[in-house]
PDB file of N, CA and C in Angstrom:
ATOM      1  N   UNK A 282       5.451  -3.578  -5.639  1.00 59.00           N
ATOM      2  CA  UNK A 282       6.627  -4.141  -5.068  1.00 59.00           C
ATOM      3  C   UNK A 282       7.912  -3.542  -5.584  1.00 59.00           C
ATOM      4  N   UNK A 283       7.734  -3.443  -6.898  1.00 80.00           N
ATOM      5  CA  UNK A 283       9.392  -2.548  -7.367  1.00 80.00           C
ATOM      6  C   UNK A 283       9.889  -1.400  -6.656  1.00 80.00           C
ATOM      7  N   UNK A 284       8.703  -0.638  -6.534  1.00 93.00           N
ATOM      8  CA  UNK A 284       8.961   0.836  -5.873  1.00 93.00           C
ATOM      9  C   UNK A 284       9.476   0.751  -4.734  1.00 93.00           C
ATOM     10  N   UNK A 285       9.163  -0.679  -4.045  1.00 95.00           N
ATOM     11  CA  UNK A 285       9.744  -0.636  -2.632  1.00 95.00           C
ATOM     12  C   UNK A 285      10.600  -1.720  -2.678  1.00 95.00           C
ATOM     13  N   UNK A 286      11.432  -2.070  -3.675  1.00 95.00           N
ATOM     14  CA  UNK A 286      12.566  -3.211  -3.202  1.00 95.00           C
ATOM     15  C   UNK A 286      13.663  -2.604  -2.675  1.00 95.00           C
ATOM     16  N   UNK A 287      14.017  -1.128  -3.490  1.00 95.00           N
ATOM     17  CA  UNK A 287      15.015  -0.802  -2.845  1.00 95.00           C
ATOM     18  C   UNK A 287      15.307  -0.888  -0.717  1.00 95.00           C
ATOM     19  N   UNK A 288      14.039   0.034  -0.882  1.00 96.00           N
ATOM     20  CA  UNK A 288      13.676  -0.292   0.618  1.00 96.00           C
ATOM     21  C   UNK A 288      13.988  -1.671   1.311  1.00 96.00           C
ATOM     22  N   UNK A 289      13.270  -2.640   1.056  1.00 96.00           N
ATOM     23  CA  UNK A 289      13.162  -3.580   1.531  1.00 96.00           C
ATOM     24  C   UNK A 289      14.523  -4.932   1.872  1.00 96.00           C
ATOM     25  N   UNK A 290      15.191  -4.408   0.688  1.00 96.00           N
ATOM     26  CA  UNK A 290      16.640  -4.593   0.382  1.00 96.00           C
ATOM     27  C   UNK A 290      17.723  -4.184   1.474  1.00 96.00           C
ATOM     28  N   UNK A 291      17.381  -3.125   1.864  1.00 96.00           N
ATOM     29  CA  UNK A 291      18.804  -1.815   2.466  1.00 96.00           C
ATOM     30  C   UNK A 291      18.819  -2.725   3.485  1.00 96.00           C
ATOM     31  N   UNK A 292      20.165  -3.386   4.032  1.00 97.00           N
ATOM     32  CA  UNK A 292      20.221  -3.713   5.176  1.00 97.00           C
ATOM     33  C   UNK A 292      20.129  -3.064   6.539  1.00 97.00           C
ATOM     34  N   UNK A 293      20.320  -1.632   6.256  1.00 97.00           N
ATOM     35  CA  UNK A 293      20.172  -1.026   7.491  1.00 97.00           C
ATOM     36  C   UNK A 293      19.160  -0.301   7.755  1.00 97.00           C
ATOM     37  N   UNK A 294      17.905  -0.539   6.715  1.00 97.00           N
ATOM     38  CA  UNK A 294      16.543  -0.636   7.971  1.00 97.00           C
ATOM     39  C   UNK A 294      16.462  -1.882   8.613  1.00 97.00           C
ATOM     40  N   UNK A 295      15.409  -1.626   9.617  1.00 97.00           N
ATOM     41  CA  UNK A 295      14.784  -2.975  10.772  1.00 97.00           C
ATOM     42  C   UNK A 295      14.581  -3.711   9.778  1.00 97.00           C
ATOM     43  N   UNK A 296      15.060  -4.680  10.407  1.00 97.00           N
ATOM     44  CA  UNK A 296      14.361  -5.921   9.324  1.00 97.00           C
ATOM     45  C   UNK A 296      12.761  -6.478   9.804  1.00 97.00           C
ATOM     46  N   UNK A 297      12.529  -6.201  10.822  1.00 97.00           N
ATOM     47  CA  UNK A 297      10.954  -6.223  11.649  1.00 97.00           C
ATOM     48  C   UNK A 297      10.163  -5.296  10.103  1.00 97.00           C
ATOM     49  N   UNK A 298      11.303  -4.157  10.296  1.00 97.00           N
ATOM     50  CA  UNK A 298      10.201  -3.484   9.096  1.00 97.00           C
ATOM     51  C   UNK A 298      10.055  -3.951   8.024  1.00 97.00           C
ATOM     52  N   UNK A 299      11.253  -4.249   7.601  1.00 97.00           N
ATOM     53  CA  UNK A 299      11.141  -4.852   6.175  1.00 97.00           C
ATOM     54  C   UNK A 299      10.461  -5.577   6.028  1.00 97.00           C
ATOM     55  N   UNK A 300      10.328  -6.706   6.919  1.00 98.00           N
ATOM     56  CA  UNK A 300       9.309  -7.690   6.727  1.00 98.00           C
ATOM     57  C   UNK A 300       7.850  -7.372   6.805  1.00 98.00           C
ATOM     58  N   UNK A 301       7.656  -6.558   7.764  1.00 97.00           N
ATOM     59  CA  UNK A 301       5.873  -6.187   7.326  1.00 97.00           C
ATOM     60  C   UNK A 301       5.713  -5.508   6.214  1.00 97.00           C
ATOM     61  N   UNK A 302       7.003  -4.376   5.241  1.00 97.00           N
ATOM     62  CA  UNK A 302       6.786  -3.989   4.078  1.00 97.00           C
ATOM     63  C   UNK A 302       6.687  -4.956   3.046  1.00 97.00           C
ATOM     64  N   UNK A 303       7.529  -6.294   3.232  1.00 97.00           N
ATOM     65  CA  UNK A 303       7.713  -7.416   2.238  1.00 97.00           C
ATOM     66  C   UNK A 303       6.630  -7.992   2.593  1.00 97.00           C
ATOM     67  N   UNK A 304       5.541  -8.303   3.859  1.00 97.00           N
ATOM     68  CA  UNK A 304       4.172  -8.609   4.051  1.00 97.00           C
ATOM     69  C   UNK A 304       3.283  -8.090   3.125  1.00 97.00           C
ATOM     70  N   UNK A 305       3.054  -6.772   2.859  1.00 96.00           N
ATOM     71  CA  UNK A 305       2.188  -6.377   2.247  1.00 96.00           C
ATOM     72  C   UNK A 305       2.476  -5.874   0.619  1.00 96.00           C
ATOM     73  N   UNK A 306       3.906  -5.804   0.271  1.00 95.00           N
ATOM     74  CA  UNK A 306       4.214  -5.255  -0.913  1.00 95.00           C
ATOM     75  C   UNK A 306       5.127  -5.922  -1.501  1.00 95.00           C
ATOM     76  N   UNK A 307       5.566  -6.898  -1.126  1.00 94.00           N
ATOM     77  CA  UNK A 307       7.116  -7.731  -1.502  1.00 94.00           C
ATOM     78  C   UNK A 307       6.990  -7.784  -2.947  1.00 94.00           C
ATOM     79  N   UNK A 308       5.888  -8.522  -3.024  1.00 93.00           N
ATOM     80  CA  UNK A 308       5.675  -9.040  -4.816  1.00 93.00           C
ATOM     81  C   UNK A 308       4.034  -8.802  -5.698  1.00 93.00           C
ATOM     82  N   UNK A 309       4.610  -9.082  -6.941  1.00 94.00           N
ATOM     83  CA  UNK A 309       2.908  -8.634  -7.656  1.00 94.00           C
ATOM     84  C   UNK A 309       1.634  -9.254  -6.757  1.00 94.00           C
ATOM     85  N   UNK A 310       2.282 -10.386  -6.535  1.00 95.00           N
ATOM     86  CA  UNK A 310       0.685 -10.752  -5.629  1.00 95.00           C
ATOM     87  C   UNK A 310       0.310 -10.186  -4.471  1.00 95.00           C
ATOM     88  N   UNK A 311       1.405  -9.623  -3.400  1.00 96.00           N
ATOM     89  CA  UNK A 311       1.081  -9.501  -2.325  1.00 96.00           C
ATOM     90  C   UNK A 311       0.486  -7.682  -2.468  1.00 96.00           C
ATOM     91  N   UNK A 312       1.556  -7.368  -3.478  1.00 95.00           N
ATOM     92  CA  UNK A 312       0.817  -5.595  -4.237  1.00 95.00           C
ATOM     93  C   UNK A 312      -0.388  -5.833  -4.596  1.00 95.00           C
ATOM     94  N   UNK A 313      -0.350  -6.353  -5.474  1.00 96.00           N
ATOM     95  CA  UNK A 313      -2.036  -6.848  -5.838  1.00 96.00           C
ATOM     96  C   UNK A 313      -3.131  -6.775  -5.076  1.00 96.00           C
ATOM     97  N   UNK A 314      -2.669  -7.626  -3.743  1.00 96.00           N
ATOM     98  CA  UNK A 314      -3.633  -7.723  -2.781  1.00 96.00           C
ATOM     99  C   UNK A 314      -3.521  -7.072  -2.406  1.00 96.00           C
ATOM    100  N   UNK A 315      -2.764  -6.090  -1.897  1.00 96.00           N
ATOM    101  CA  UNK A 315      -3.378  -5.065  -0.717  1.00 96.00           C
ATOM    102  C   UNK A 315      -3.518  -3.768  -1.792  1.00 96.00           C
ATOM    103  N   UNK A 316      -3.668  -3.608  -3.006  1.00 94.00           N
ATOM    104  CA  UNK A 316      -4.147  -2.391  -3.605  1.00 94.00           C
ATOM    105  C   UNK A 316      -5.659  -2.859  -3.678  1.00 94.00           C
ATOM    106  N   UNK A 317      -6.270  -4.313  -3.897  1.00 93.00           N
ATOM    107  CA  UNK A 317      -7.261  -4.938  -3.925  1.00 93.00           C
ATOM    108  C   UNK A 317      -7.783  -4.098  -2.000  1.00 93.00           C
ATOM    109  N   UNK A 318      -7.262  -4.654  -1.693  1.00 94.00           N
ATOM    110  CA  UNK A 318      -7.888  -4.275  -0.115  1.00 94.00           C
ATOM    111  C   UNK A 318      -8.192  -2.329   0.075  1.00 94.00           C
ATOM    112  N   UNK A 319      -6.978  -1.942  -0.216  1.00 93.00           N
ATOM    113  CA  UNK A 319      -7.281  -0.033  -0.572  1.00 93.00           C
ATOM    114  C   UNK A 319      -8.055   0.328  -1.303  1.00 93.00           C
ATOM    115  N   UNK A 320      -8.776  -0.732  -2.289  1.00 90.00           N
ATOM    116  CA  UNK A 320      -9.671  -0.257  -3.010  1.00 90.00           C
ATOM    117  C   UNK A 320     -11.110  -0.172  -2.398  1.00 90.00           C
ATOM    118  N   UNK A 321     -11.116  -1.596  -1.660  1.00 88.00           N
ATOM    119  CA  UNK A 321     -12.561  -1.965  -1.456  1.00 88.00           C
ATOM    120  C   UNK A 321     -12.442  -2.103   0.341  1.00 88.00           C
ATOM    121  N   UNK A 322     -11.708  -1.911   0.870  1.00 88.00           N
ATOM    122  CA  UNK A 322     -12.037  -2.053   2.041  1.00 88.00           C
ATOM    123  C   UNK A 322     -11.158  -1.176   2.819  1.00 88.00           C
ATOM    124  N   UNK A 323     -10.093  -1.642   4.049  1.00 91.00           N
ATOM    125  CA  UNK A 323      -9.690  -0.738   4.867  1.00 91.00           C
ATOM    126  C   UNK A 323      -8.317  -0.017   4.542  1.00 91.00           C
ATOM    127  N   UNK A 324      -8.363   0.938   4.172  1.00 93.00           N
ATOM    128  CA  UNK A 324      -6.980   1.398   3.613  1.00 93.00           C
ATOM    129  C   UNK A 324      -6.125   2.099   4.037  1.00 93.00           C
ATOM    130  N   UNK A 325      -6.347   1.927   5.792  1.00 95.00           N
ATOM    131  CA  UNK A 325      -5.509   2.734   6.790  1.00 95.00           C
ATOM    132  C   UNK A 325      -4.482   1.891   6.717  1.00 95.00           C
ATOM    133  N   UNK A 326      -4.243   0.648   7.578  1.00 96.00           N
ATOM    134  CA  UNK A 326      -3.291   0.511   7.888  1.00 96.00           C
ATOM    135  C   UNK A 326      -1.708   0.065   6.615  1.00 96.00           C
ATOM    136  N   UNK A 327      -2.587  -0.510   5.706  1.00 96.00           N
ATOM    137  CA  UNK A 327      -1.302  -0.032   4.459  1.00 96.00           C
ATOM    138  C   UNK A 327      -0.411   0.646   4.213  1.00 96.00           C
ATOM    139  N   UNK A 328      -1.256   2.342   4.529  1.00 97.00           N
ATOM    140  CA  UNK A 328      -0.687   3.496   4.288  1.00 97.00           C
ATOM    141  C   UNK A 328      -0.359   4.122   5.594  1.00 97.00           C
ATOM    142  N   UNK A 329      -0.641   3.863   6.259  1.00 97.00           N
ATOM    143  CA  UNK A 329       0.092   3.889   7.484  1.00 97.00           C
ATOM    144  C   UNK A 329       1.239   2.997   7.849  1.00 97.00           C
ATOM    145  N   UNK A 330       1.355   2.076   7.459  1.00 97.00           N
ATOM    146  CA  UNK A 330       2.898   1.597   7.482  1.00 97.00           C
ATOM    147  C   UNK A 330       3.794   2.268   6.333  1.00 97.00           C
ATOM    148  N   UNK A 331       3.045   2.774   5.425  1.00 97.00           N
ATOM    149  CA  UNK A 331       4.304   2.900   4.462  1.00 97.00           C
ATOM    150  C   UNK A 331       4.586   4.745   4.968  1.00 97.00           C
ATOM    151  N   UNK A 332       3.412   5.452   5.318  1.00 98.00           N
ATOM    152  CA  UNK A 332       3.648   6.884   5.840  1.00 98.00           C
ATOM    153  C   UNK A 332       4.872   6.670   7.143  1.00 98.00           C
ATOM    154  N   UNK A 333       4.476   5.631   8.038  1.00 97.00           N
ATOM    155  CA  UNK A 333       5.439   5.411   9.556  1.00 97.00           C
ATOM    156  C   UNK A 333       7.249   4.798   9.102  1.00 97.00           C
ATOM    157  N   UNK A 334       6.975   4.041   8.547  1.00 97.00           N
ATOM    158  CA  UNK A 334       8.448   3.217   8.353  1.00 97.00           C
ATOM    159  C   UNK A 334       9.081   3.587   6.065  1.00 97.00           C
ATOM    160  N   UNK A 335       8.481   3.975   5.417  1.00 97.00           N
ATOM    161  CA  UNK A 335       9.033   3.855   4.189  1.00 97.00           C
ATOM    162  C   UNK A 335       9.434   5.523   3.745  1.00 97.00           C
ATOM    163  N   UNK A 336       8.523   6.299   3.735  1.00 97.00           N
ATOM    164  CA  UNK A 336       8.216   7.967   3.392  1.00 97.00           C
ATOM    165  C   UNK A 336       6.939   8.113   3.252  1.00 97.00           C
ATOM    166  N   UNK A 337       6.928   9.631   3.921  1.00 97.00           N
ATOM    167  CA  UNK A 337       5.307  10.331   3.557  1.00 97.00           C
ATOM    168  C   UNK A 337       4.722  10.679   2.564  1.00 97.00           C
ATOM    169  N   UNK A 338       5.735  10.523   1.358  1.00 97.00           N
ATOM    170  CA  UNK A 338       4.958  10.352   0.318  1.00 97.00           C
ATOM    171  C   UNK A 338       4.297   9.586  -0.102  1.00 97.00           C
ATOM    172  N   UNK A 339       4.188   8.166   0.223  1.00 97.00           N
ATOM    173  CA  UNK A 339       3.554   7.471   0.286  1.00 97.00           C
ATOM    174  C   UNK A 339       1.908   7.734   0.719  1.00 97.00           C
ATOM    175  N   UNK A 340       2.003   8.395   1.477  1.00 96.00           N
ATOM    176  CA  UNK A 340       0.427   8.628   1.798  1.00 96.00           C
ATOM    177  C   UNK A 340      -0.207   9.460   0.838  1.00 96.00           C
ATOM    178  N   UNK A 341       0.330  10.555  -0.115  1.00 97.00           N
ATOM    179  CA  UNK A 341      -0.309  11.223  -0.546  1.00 97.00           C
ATOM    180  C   UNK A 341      -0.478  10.382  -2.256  1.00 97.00           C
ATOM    181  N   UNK A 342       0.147   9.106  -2.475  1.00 95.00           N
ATOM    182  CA  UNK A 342      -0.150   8.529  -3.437  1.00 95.00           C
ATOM    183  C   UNK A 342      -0.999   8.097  -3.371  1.00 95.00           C
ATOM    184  N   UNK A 343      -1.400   6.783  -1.779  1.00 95.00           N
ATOM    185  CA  UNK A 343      -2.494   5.976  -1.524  1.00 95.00           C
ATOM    186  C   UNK A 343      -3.440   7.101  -1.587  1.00 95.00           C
ATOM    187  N   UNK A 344      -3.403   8.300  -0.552  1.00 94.00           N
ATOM    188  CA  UNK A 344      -5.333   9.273  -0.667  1.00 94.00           C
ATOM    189  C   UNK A 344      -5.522   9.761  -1.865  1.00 94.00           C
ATOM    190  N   UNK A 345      -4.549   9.584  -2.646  1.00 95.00           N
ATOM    191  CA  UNK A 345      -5.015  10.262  -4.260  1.00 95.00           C
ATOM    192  C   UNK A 345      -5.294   9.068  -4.759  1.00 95.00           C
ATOM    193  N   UNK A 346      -4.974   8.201  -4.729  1.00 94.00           N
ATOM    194  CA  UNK A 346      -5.613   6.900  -5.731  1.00 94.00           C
ATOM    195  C   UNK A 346      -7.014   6.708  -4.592  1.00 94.00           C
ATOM    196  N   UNK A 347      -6.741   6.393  -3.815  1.00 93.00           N
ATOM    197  CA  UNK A 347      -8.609   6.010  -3.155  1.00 93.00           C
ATOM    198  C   UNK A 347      -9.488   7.095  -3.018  1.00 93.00           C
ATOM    199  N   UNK A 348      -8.779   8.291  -3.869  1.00 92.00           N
ATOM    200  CA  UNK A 348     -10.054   9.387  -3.922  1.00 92.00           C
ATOM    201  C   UNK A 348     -10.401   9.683  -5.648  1.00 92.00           C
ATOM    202  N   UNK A 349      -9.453   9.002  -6.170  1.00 91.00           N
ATOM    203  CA  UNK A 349      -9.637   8.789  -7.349  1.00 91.00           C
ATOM    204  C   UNK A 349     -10.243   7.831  -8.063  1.00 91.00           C
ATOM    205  N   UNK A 350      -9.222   6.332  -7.869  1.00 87.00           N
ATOM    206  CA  UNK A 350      -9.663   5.534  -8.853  1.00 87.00           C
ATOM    207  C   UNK A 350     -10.353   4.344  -7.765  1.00 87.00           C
ATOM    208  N   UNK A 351     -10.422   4.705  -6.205  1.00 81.00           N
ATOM    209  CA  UNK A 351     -11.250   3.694  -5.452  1.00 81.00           C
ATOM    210  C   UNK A 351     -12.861   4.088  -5.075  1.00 81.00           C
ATOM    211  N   UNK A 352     -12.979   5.506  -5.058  1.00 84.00           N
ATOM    212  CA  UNK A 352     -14.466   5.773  -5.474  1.00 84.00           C
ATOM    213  C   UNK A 352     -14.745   5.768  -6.108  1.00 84.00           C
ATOM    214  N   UNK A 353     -14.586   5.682  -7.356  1.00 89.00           N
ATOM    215  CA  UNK A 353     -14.983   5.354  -8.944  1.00 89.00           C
ATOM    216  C   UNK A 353     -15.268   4.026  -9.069  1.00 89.00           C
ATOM    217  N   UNK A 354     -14.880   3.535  -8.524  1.00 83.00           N
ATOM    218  CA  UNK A 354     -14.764   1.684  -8.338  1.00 83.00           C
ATOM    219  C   UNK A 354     -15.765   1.394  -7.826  1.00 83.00           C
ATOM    220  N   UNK A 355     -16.067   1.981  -6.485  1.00 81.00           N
ATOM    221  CA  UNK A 355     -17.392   1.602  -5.668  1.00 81.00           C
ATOM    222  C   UNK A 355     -18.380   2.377  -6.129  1.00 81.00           C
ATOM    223  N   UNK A 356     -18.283   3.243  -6.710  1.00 86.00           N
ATOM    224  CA  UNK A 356     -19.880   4.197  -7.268  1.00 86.00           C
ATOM    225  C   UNK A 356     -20.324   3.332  -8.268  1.00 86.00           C
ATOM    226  N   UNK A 357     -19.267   2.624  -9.277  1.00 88.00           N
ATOM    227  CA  UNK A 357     -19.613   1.758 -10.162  1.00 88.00           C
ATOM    228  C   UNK A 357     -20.563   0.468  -9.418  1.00 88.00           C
ATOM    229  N   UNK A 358     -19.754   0.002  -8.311  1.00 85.00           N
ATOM    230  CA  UNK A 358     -20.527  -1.699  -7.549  1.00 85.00           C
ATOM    231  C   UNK A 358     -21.505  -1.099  -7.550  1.00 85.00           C
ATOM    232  N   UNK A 359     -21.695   0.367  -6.777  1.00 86.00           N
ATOM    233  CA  UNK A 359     -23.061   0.859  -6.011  1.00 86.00           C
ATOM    234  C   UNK A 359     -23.534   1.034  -7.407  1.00 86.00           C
ATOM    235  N   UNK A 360     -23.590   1.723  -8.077  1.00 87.00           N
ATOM    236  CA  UNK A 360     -24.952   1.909  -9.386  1.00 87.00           C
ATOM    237  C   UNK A 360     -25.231   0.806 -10.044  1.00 87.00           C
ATOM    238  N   UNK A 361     -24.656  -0.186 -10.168  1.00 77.00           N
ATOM    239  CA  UNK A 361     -24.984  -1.303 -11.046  1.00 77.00           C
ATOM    240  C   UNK A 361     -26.038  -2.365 -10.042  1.00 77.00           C
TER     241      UNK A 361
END
């Protein structure tokens, strides 16, 4: 959520946007949860809102962490 308050803040983005960014990232819990969800389940549309409406750098953080530390995660569920 820090990384994106500035964002979420600026009055002169959409506020439509802001609000689906403050949906999924506003605060520790709602970060929480959807890094919880990129880990273990669908991790398109996350990073696809933040690639469409925030910057494209954003995407190359999310495919480096779910090629990093989210298959490591599930090879662990899977071997145990």
């Amino acid at each position: 959520g820090t990384l994106l308050q500035g964002f979420i803040a600026d009055e002169s983005n959409d506020l439509a946007v802001r609000r689906l960014i403050f949906g999924r990232w506003g605060n520790f819990s709602r970060a929480f949860v959807t890094m919880f969800e990129i880990t273990l389940a669908n991790w398109g549309p996350p990073c696809w809102d933040l690639i469409n409406n925030v910057d494209e750098m954003w995407g190359v953080f999310i495919i480096g962490y779910k090629m990093t530390f989210g298959f490591s995660v599930v090879q662990v569920i899977i071997s145990v």
